[in-house]
């Protein structure tokens, strides 16, 4: 099921940064923008200790958790080896400069 929601203009997400999107179900989503202007979205929760990934350091297509440095691949939501775990990844698209998030 597709449930596309307009989030914000892509320019509202800092390069190498994130924007936190609150959902009615209480699960926040972190929407990231890397140096190549690619946009990714995952649950704003590290699988290790629950740190807010939106506060982490973005590099390439990854984010480092601000609590313990666990690295999460933004294109899959999976932890980088040797760490294990994953966070839910969402489909995103940019249309006419606006970021849309699929919550379905």
mmCIF file of N, CA and C in Angstrom:
data_model
loop_
_atom_site.group_PDB
_atom_site.id
_atom_site.type_symbol
_atom_site.label_atom_id
_atom_site.label_comp_id
_atom_site.label_asym_id
_atom_site.label_seq_id
_atom_site.Cartn_x
_atom_site.Cartn_y
_atom_site.Cartn_z
ATOM 1 N N UNK A 1 0.838 -1.176 0.000
ATOM 2 C CA UNK A 1 0.000 0.000 0.000
ATOM 3 C C UNK A 1 0.890 1.249 0.000
ATOM 4 N N UNK A 2 0.616 2.184 -0.873
ATOM 5 C CA UNK A 2 1.360 3.437 -0.931
ATOM 6 C C UNK A 2 0.633 4.506 -0.147
ATOM 7 N N UNK A 3 1.344 5.121 0.786
ATOM 8 C CA UNK A 3 0.819 6.229 1.567
ATOM 9 C C UNK A 3 1.864 7.328 1.571
ATOM 10 N N UNK A 4 1.998 8.026 0.461
ATOM 11 C CA UNK A 4 3.011 9.062 0.337
ATOM 12 C C UNK A 4 2.590 10.309 1.104
ATOM 13 N N UNK A 5 3.506 10.824 1.903
ATOM 14 C CA UNK A 5 3.254 12.022 2.693
ATOM 15 C C UNK A 5 4.330 13.058 2.373
ATOM 16 N N UNK A 6 3.895 14.271 2.087
ATOM 17 C CA UNK A 6 4.824 15.370 1.875
ATOM 18 C C UNK A 6 5.487 15.701 3.209
ATOM 19 N N UNK A 7 6.818 15.773 3.212
ATOM 20 C CA UNK A 7 7.562 15.999 4.452
ATOM 21 C C UNK A 7 8.060 17.435 4.548
ATOM 22 N N UNK A 8 8.817 17.872 3.540
ATOM 23 C CA UNK A 8 9.409 19.206 3.560
ATOM 24 C C UNK A 8 10.130 19.441 2.241
ATOM 25 N N UNK A 9 10.521 20.687 1.972
ATOM 26 C CA UNK A 9 11.390 20.909 0.818
ATOM 27 C C UNK A 9 12.744 20.247 1.103
ATOM 28 N N UNK A 10 13.371 19.714 0.066
ATOM 29 C CA UNK A 10 14.682 19.081 0.266
ATOM 30 C C UNK A 10 15.681 20.090 0.836
ATOM 31 N N UNK A 11 15.509 21.353 0.519
ATOM 32 C CA UNK A 11 16.417 22.391 1.031
ATOM 33 C C UNK A 11 16.288 22.587 2.543
ATOM 34 N N UNK A 12 15.212 22.079 3.149
ATOM 35 C CA UNK A 12 15.029 22.190 4.601
ATOM 36 C C UNK A 12 15.830 21.134 5.370
ATOM 37 N N UNK A 13 16.409 20.170 4.656
ATOM 38 C CA UNK A 13 17.267 19.163 5.280
ATOM 39 C C UNK A 13 18.709 19.587 5.020
ATOM 40 N N UNK A 14 19.478 19.848 6.059
ATOM 41 C CA UNK A 14 20.852 20.275 5.830
ATOM 42 C C UNK A 14 21.666 19.190 5.121
ATOM 43 N N UNK A 15 22.586 19.606 4.265
ATOM 44 C CA UNK A 15 23.506 18.658 3.643
ATOM 45 C C UNK A 15 24.294 17.992 4.770
ATOM 46 N N UNK A 16 24.404 16.669 4.709
ATOM 47 C CA UNK A 16 25.032 15.845 5.754
ATOM 48 C C UNK A 16 24.290 15.972 7.080
ATOM 49 N N UNK A 17 22.973 16.155 6.984
ATOM 50 C CA UNK A 17 22.153 16.292 8.182
ATOM 51 C C UNK A 17 20.848 15.552 8.045
ATOM 52 N N UNK A 18 19.951 15.830 8.987
ATOM 53 C CA UNK A 18 18.677 15.114 9.016
ATOM 54 C C UNK A 18 17.568 16.019 9.526
ATOM 55 N N UNK A 19 16.373 15.576 9.271
ATOM 56 C CA UNK A 19 15.167 16.215 9.809
ATOM 57 C C UNK A 19 14.323 15.110 10.422
ATOM 58 N N UNK A 20 13.829 15.354 11.604
ATOM 59 C CA UNK A 20 13.009 14.374 12.326
ATOM 60 C C UNK A 20 11.541 14.615 11.996
ATOM 61 N N UNK A 21 10.827 13.538 11.653
ATOM 62 C CA UNK A 21 9.411 13.605 11.314
ATOM 63 C C UNK A 21 8.654 12.768 12.342
ATOM 64 N N UNK A 22 7.763 13.404 13.072
ATOM 65 C CA UNK A 22 6.951 12.687 14.056
ATOM 66 C C UNK A 22 5.773 12.033 13.351
ATOM 67 N N UNK A 23 5.456 10.810 13.756
ATOM 68 C CA UNK A 23 4.318 10.091 13.204
ATOM 69 C C UNK A 23 3.247 9.941 14.273
ATOM 70 N N UNK A 24 1.977 9.840 13.877
ATOM 71 C CA UNK A 24 0.902 9.691 14.854
ATOM 72 C C UNK A 24 1.050 8.464 15.753
ATOM 73 N N UNK A 25 1.718 7.415 15.251
ATOM 74 C CA UNK A 25 1.873 6.187 16.047
ATOM 75 C C UNK A 25 3.006 6.282 17.063
ATOM 76 N N UNK A 26 3.672 7.436 17.135
ATOM 77 C CA UNK A 26 4.743 7.629 18.104
ATOM 78 C C UNK A 26 6.120 7.234 17.616
ATOM 79 N N UNK A 27 6.222 6.634 16.440
ATOM 80 C CA UNK A 27 7.523 6.263 15.881
ATOM 81 C C UNK A 27 8.013 7.408 15.016
ATOM 82 N N UNK A 28 9.126 8.012 15.401
ATOM 83 C CA UNK A 28 9.695 9.114 14.624
ATOM 84 C C UNK A 28 10.546 8.555 13.489
ATOM 85 N N UNK A 29 10.588 9.297 12.403
ATOM 86 C CA UNK A 29 11.384 8.938 11.231
ATOM 87 C C UNK A 29 12.454 10.006 11.045
ATOM 88 N N UNK A 30 13.674 9.579 10.752
ATOM 89 C CA UNK A 30 14.764 10.496 10.440
ATOM 90 C C UNK A 30 14.943 10.513 8.927
ATOM 91 N N UNK A 31 14.870 11.703 8.336
ATOM 92 C CA UNK A 31 15.044 11.867 6.892
ATOM 93 C C UNK A 31 16.393 12.541 6.685
ATOM 94 N N UNK A 32 17.282 11.872 5.976
ATOM 95 C CA UNK A 32 18.668 12.313 5.800
ATOM 96 C C UNK A 32 18.936 12.811 4.392
ATOM 97 N N UNK A 33 19.916 13.698 4.295
ATOM 98 C CA UNK A 33 20.405 14.195 2.999
ATOM 99 C C UNK A 33 21.925 14.106 3.035
ATOM 100 N N UNK A 34 22.509 13.398 2.065
ATOM 101 C CA UNK A 34 23.959 13.272 2.059
ATOM 102 C C UNK A 34 24.593 14.320 1.146
ATOM 103 N N UNK A 35 25.904 14.259 0.989
ATOM 104 C CA UNK A 35 26.640 15.266 0.210
ATOM 105 C C UNK A 35 26.287 15.237 -1.275
ATOM 106 N N UNK A 36 25.745 14.114 -1.760
ATOM 107 C CA UNK A 36 25.354 13.994 -3.168
ATOM 108 C C UNK A 36 23.883 14.344 -3.366
ATOM 109 N N UNK A 37 23.240 14.933 -2.346
ATOM 110 C CA UNK A 37 21.825 15.303 -2.363
ATOM 111 C C UNK A 37 20.895 14.104 -2.494
ATOM 112 N N UNK A 38 21.365 12.924 -2.095
ATOM 113 C CA UNK A 38 20.486 11.763 -2.015
ATOM 114 C C UNK A 38 19.724 11.863 -0.694
ATOM 115 N N UNK A 39 18.483 11.394 -0.699
ATOM 116 C CA UNK A 39 17.637 11.478 0.487
ATOM 117 C C UNK A 39 17.248 10.060 0.912
ATOM 118 N N UNK A 40 17.338 9.810 2.214
ATOM 119 C CA UNK A 40 17.039 8.502 2.793
ATOM 120 C C UNK A 40 16.176 8.698 4.026
ATOM 121 N N UNK A 41 15.441 7.658 4.426
ATOM 122 C CA UNK A 41 14.629 7.738 5.643
ATOM 123 C C UNK A 41 14.638 6.396 6.364
ATOM 124 N N UNK A 42 14.856 6.461 7.677
ATOM 125 C CA UNK A 42 14.822 5.281 8.538
ATOM 126 C C UNK A 42 14.160 5.677 9.851
ATOM 127 N N UNK A 43 13.735 4.675 10.630
ATOM 128 C CA UNK A 43 13.251 4.982 11.976
ATOM 129 C C UNK A 43 14.351 5.728 12.722
ATOM 130 N N UNK A 44 13.961 6.717 13.486
ATOM 131 C CA UNK A 44 14.936 7.541 14.214
ATOM 132 C C UNK A 44 15.326 6.854 15.522
ATOM 133 N N UNK A 45 15.801 5.631 15.376
ATOM 134 C CA UNK A 45 16.152 4.837 16.554
ATOM 135 C C UNK A 45 17.234 3.829 16.186
ATOM 136 N N UNK A 46 18.373 3.939 16.838
ATOM 137 C CA UNK A 46 19.459 2.990 16.624
ATOM 138 C C UNK A 46 19.053 1.630 17.186
ATOM 139 N N UNK A 47 19.323 0.532 16.466
ATOM 140 C CA UNK A 47 18.944 -0.785 16.967
ATOM 141 C C UNK A 47 19.769 -1.231 18.180
ATOM 142 N N UNK A 48 20.865 -0.553 18.449
ATOM 143 C CA UNK A 48 21.740 -0.947 19.553
ATOM 144 C C UNK A 48 21.233 -0.442 20.897
ATOM 145 N N UNK A 49 21.148 0.878 21.071
ATOM 146 C CA UNK A 49 20.743 1.458 22.353
ATOM 147 C C UNK A 49 19.599 2.460 22.215
ATOM 148 N N UNK A 50 19.019 2.567 21.019
ATOM 149 C CA UNK A 50 17.871 3.442 20.841
ATOM 150 C C UNK A 50 18.207 4.909 20.639
ATOM 151 N N UNK A 51 19.459 5.236 20.370
ATOM 152 C CA UNK A 51 19.847 6.632 20.140
ATOM 153 C C UNK A 51 19.140 7.223 18.939
ATOM 154 N N UNK A 52 18.939 8.531 18.959
ATOM 155 C CA UNK A 52 18.291 9.216 17.837
ATOM 156 C C UNK A 52 19.276 9.357 16.683
ATOM 157 N N UNK A 53 19.057 8.591 15.631
ATOM 158 C CA UNK A 53 19.946 8.630 14.474
ATOM 159 C C UNK A 53 19.957 10.003 13.816
ATOM 160 N N UNK A 54 18.861 10.755 13.953
ATOM 161 C CA UNK A 54 18.803 12.100 13.362
ATOM 162 C C UNK A 54 19.857 13.030 13.964
ATOM 163 N N UNK A 55 20.412 12.670 15.122
ATOM 164 C CA UNK A 55 21.456 13.466 15.769
ATOM 165 C C UNK A 55 22.859 12.947 15.443
ATOM 166 N N UNK A 56 22.942 11.912 14.598
ATOM 167 C CA UNK A 56 24.225 11.297 14.272
ATOM 168 C C UNK A 56 24.980 12.026 13.171
ATOM 169 N N UNK A 57 26.165 11.517 12.892
ATOM 170 C CA UNK A 57 27.032 12.082 11.854
ATOM 171 C C UNK A 57 26.781 11.328 10.554
ATOM 172 N N UNK A 58 26.423 12.082 9.507
ATOM 173 C CA UNK A 58 26.125 11.509 8.198
ATOM 174 C C UNK A 58 27.384 11.554 7.339
ATOM 175 N N UNK A 59 27.695 10.433 6.692
ATOM 176 C CA UNK A 59 28.812 10.378 5.747
ATOM 177 C C UNK A 59 28.488 9.331 4.699
ATOM 178 N N UNK A 60 28.838 9.627 3.458
ATOM 179 C CA UNK A 60 28.493 8.751 2.335
ATOM 180 C C UNK A 60 26.998 8.418 2.370
ATOM 181 N N UNK A 61 26.686 7.149 2.472
ATOM 182 C CA UNK A 61 25.291 6.687 2.581
ATOM 183 C C UNK A 61 25.078 6.032 3.944
ATOM 184 N N UNK A 62 25.739 6.600 4.961
ATOM 185 C CA UNK A 62 25.681 6.013 6.300
ATOM 186 C C UNK A 62 25.505 7.106 7.349
ATOM 187 N N UNK A 63 25.095 6.664 8.542
ATOM 188 C CA UNK A 63 25.001 7.555 9.694
ATOM 189 C C UNK A 63 25.602 6.822 10.887
ATOM 190 N N UNK A 64 26.347 7.560 11.709
ATOM 191 C CA UNK A 64 26.910 7.002 12.939
ATOM 192 C C UNK A 64 26.019 7.422 14.100
ATOM 193 N N UNK A 65 25.579 6.461 14.892
ATOM 194 C CA UNK A 65 24.741 6.740 16.049
ATOM 195 C C UNK A 65 25.489 7.653 17.018
ATOM 196 N N UNK A 66 24.809 8.687 17.538
ATOM 197 C CA UNK A 66 25.482 9.617 18.444
ATOM 198 C C UNK A 66 25.801 9.018 19.817
ATOM 199 N N UNK A 67 25.176 7.899 20.180
ATOM 200 C CA UNK A 67 25.430 7.314 21.500
ATOM 201 C C UNK A 67 26.682 6.450 21.543
ATOM 202 N N UNK A 68 26.812 5.532 20.570
ATOM 203 C CA UNK A 68 27.919 4.584 20.633
ATOM 204 C C UNK A 68 28.654 4.407 19.306
ATOM 205 N N UNK A 69 28.300 5.187 18.304
ATOM 206 C CA UNK A 69 29.027 5.141 17.041
ATOM 207 C C UNK A 69 28.659 3.998 16.108
ATOM 208 N N UNK A 70 27.626 3.226 16.427
ATOM 209 C CA UNK A 70 27.209 2.170 15.506
ATOM 210 C C UNK A 70 26.869 2.810 14.160
ATOM 211 N N UNK A 71 27.366 2.227 13.080
ATOM 212 C CA UNK A 71 27.128 2.776 11.747
ATOM 213 C C UNK A 71 25.983 2.036 11.072
ATOM 214 N N UNK A 72 25.017 2.825 10.571
ATOM 215 C CA UNK A 72 23.845 2.281 9.882
ATOM 216 C C UNK A 72 23.904 2.704 8.419
ATOM 217 N N UNK A 73 23.704 1.742 7.516
ATOM 218 C CA UNK A 73 23.621 2.040 6.085
ATOM 219 C C UNK A 73 22.232 2.616 5.812
ATOM 220 N N UNK A 74 22.187 3.836 5.301
ATOM 221 C CA UNK A 74 20.905 4.515 5.084
ATOM 222 C C UNK A 74 20.100 3.917 3.935
ATOM 223 N N UNK A 75 20.777 3.272 2.988
ATOM 224 C CA UNK A 75 20.049 2.698 1.854
ATOM 225 C C UNK A 75 19.432 1.336 2.176
ATOM 226 N N UNK A 76 19.807 0.741 3.332
ATOM 227 C CA UNK A 76 19.226 -0.554 3.706
ATOM 228 C C UNK A 76 18.698 -0.591 5.143
ATOM 229 N N UNK A 77 19.189 0.301 5.995
ATOM 230 C CA UNK A 77 18.822 0.286 7.404
ATOM 231 C C UNK A 77 19.640 -0.690 8.228
ATOM 232 N N UNK A 78 20.561 -1.406 7.594
ATOM 233 C CA UNK A 78 21.349 -2.427 8.283
ATOM 234 C C UNK A 78 22.613 -1.840 8.914
ATOM 235 N N UNK A 79 22.998 -2.435 10.047
ATOM 236 C CA UNK A 79 24.229 -2.043 10.720
ATOM 237 C C UNK A 79 25.433 -2.519 9.912
ATOM 238 N N UNK A 80 26.500 -1.738 9.987
ATOM 239 C CA UNK A 80 27.738 -2.112 9.313
ATOM 240 C C UNK A 80 28.476 -3.132 10.169
ATOM 241 N N UNK A 81 28.968 -4.204 9.533
ATOM 242 C CA UNK A 81 29.724 -5.241 10.245
ATOM 243 C C UNK A 81 30.957 -4.609 10.903
ATOM 244 N N UNK A 82 31.354 -5.064 12.055
ATOM 245 C CA UNK A 82 30.942 -6.295 12.724
ATOM 246 C C UNK A 82 29.673 -6.150 13.559
ATOM 247 N N UNK A 83 29.108 -4.932 13.641
ATOM 248 C CA UNK A 83 27.868 -4.767 14.389
ATOM 249 C C UNK A 83 26.730 -5.476 13.680
ATOM 250 N N UNK A 84 25.680 -5.780 14.433
ATOM 251 C CA UNK A 84 24.508 -6.449 13.882
ATOM 252 C C UNK A 84 23.257 -5.685 14.274
ATOM 253 N N UNK A 85 22.222 -5.810 13.461
ATOM 254 C CA UNK A 85 20.954 -5.160 13.731
ATOM 255 C C UNK A 85 20.509 -4.334 12.546
ATOM 256 N N UNK A 86 19.294 -3.833 12.635
ATOM 257 C CA UNK A 86 18.793 -2.972 11.568
ATOM 258 C C UNK A 86 17.671 -2.097 12.110
ATOM 259 N N UNK A 87 17.402 -1.050 11.387
ATOM 260 C CA UNK A 87 16.288 -0.166 11.682
ATOM 261 C C UNK A 87 15.423 -0.105 10.430
ATOM 262 N N UNK A 88 14.139 0.140 10.594
ATOM 263 C CA UNK A 88 13.220 0.137 9.452
ATOM 264 C C UNK A 88 13.560 1.260 8.475
ATOM 265 N N UNK A 89 13.619 0.912 7.196
ATOM 266 C CA UNK A 89 13.894 1.864 6.123
ATOM 267 C C UNK A 89 12.584 2.202 5.421
ATOM 268 N N UNK A 90 12.433 3.474 5.041
ATOM 269 C CA UNK A 90 11.247 3.939 4.328
ATOM 270 C C UNK A 90 11.620 4.345 2.913
ATOM 271 N N UNK A 91 10.667 4.183 1.997
ATOM 272 C CA UNK A 91 10.864 4.679 0.623
ATOM 273 C C UNK A 91 10.661 6.185 0.622
ATOM 274 N N UNK A 92 11.534 6.876 -0.097
ATOM 275 C CA UNK A 92 11.414 8.325 -0.239
ATOM 276 C C UNK A 92 11.540 8.681 -1.712
ATOM 277 N N UNK A 93 10.978 9.836 -2.046
ATOM 278 C CA UNK A 93 11.155 10.374 -3.394
ATOM 279 C C UNK A 93 11.164 11.886 -3.287
ATOM 280 N N UNK A 94 11.832 12.510 -4.235
ATOM 281 C CA UNK A 94 11.862 13.969 -4.309
ATOM 282 C C UNK A 94 11.182 14.352 -5.617
ATOM 283 N N UNK A 95 10.161 15.191 -5.510
ATOM 284 C CA UNK A 95 9.414 15.639 -6.676
ATOM 285 C C UNK A 95 9.312 17.159 -6.630
ATOM 286 N N UNK A 96 9.902 17.808 -7.630
ATOM 287 C CA UNK A 96 9.887 19.273 -7.724
ATOM 288 C C UNK A 96 10.428 19.925 -6.450
ATOM 289 N N UNK A 97 11.495 19.314 -5.894
ATOM 290 C CA UNK A 97 12.149 19.890 -4.733
ATOM 291 C C UNK A 97 11.498 19.586 -3.405
ATOM 292 N N UNK A 98 10.441 18.746 -3.399
ATOM 293 C CA UNK A 98 9.753 18.380 -2.172
ATOM 294 C C UNK A 98 10.000 16.914 -1.864
ATOM 295 N N UNK A 99 10.309 16.610 -0.597
ATOM 296 C CA UNK A 99 10.556 15.242 -0.164
ATOM 297 C C UNK A 99 9.228 14.597 0.241
ATOM 298 N N UNK A 100 8.994 13.389 -0.279
ATOM 299 C CA UNK A 100 7.825 12.598 0.066
ATOM 300 C C UNK A 100 8.290 11.306 0.707
ATOM 301 N N UNK A 101 7.587 10.893 1.737
ATOM 302 C CA UNK A 101 7.910 9.697 2.495
ATOM 303 C C UNK A 101 6.746 8.716 2.374
ATOM 304 N N UNK A 102 7.063 7.447 2.053
ATOM 305 C CA UNK A 102 6.026 6.433 1.948
ATOM 306 C C UNK A 102 5.883 5.741 3.293
ATOM 307 N N UNK A 103 4.749 5.946 3.944
ATOM 308 C CA UNK A 103 4.500 5.371 5.261
ATOM 309 C C UNK A 103 3.717 4.070 5.187
ATOM 310 N N UNK A 104 3.471 3.578 3.973
ATOM 311 C CA UNK A 104 2.700 2.348 3.796
ATOM 312 C C UNK A 104 3.510 1.105 4.021
#
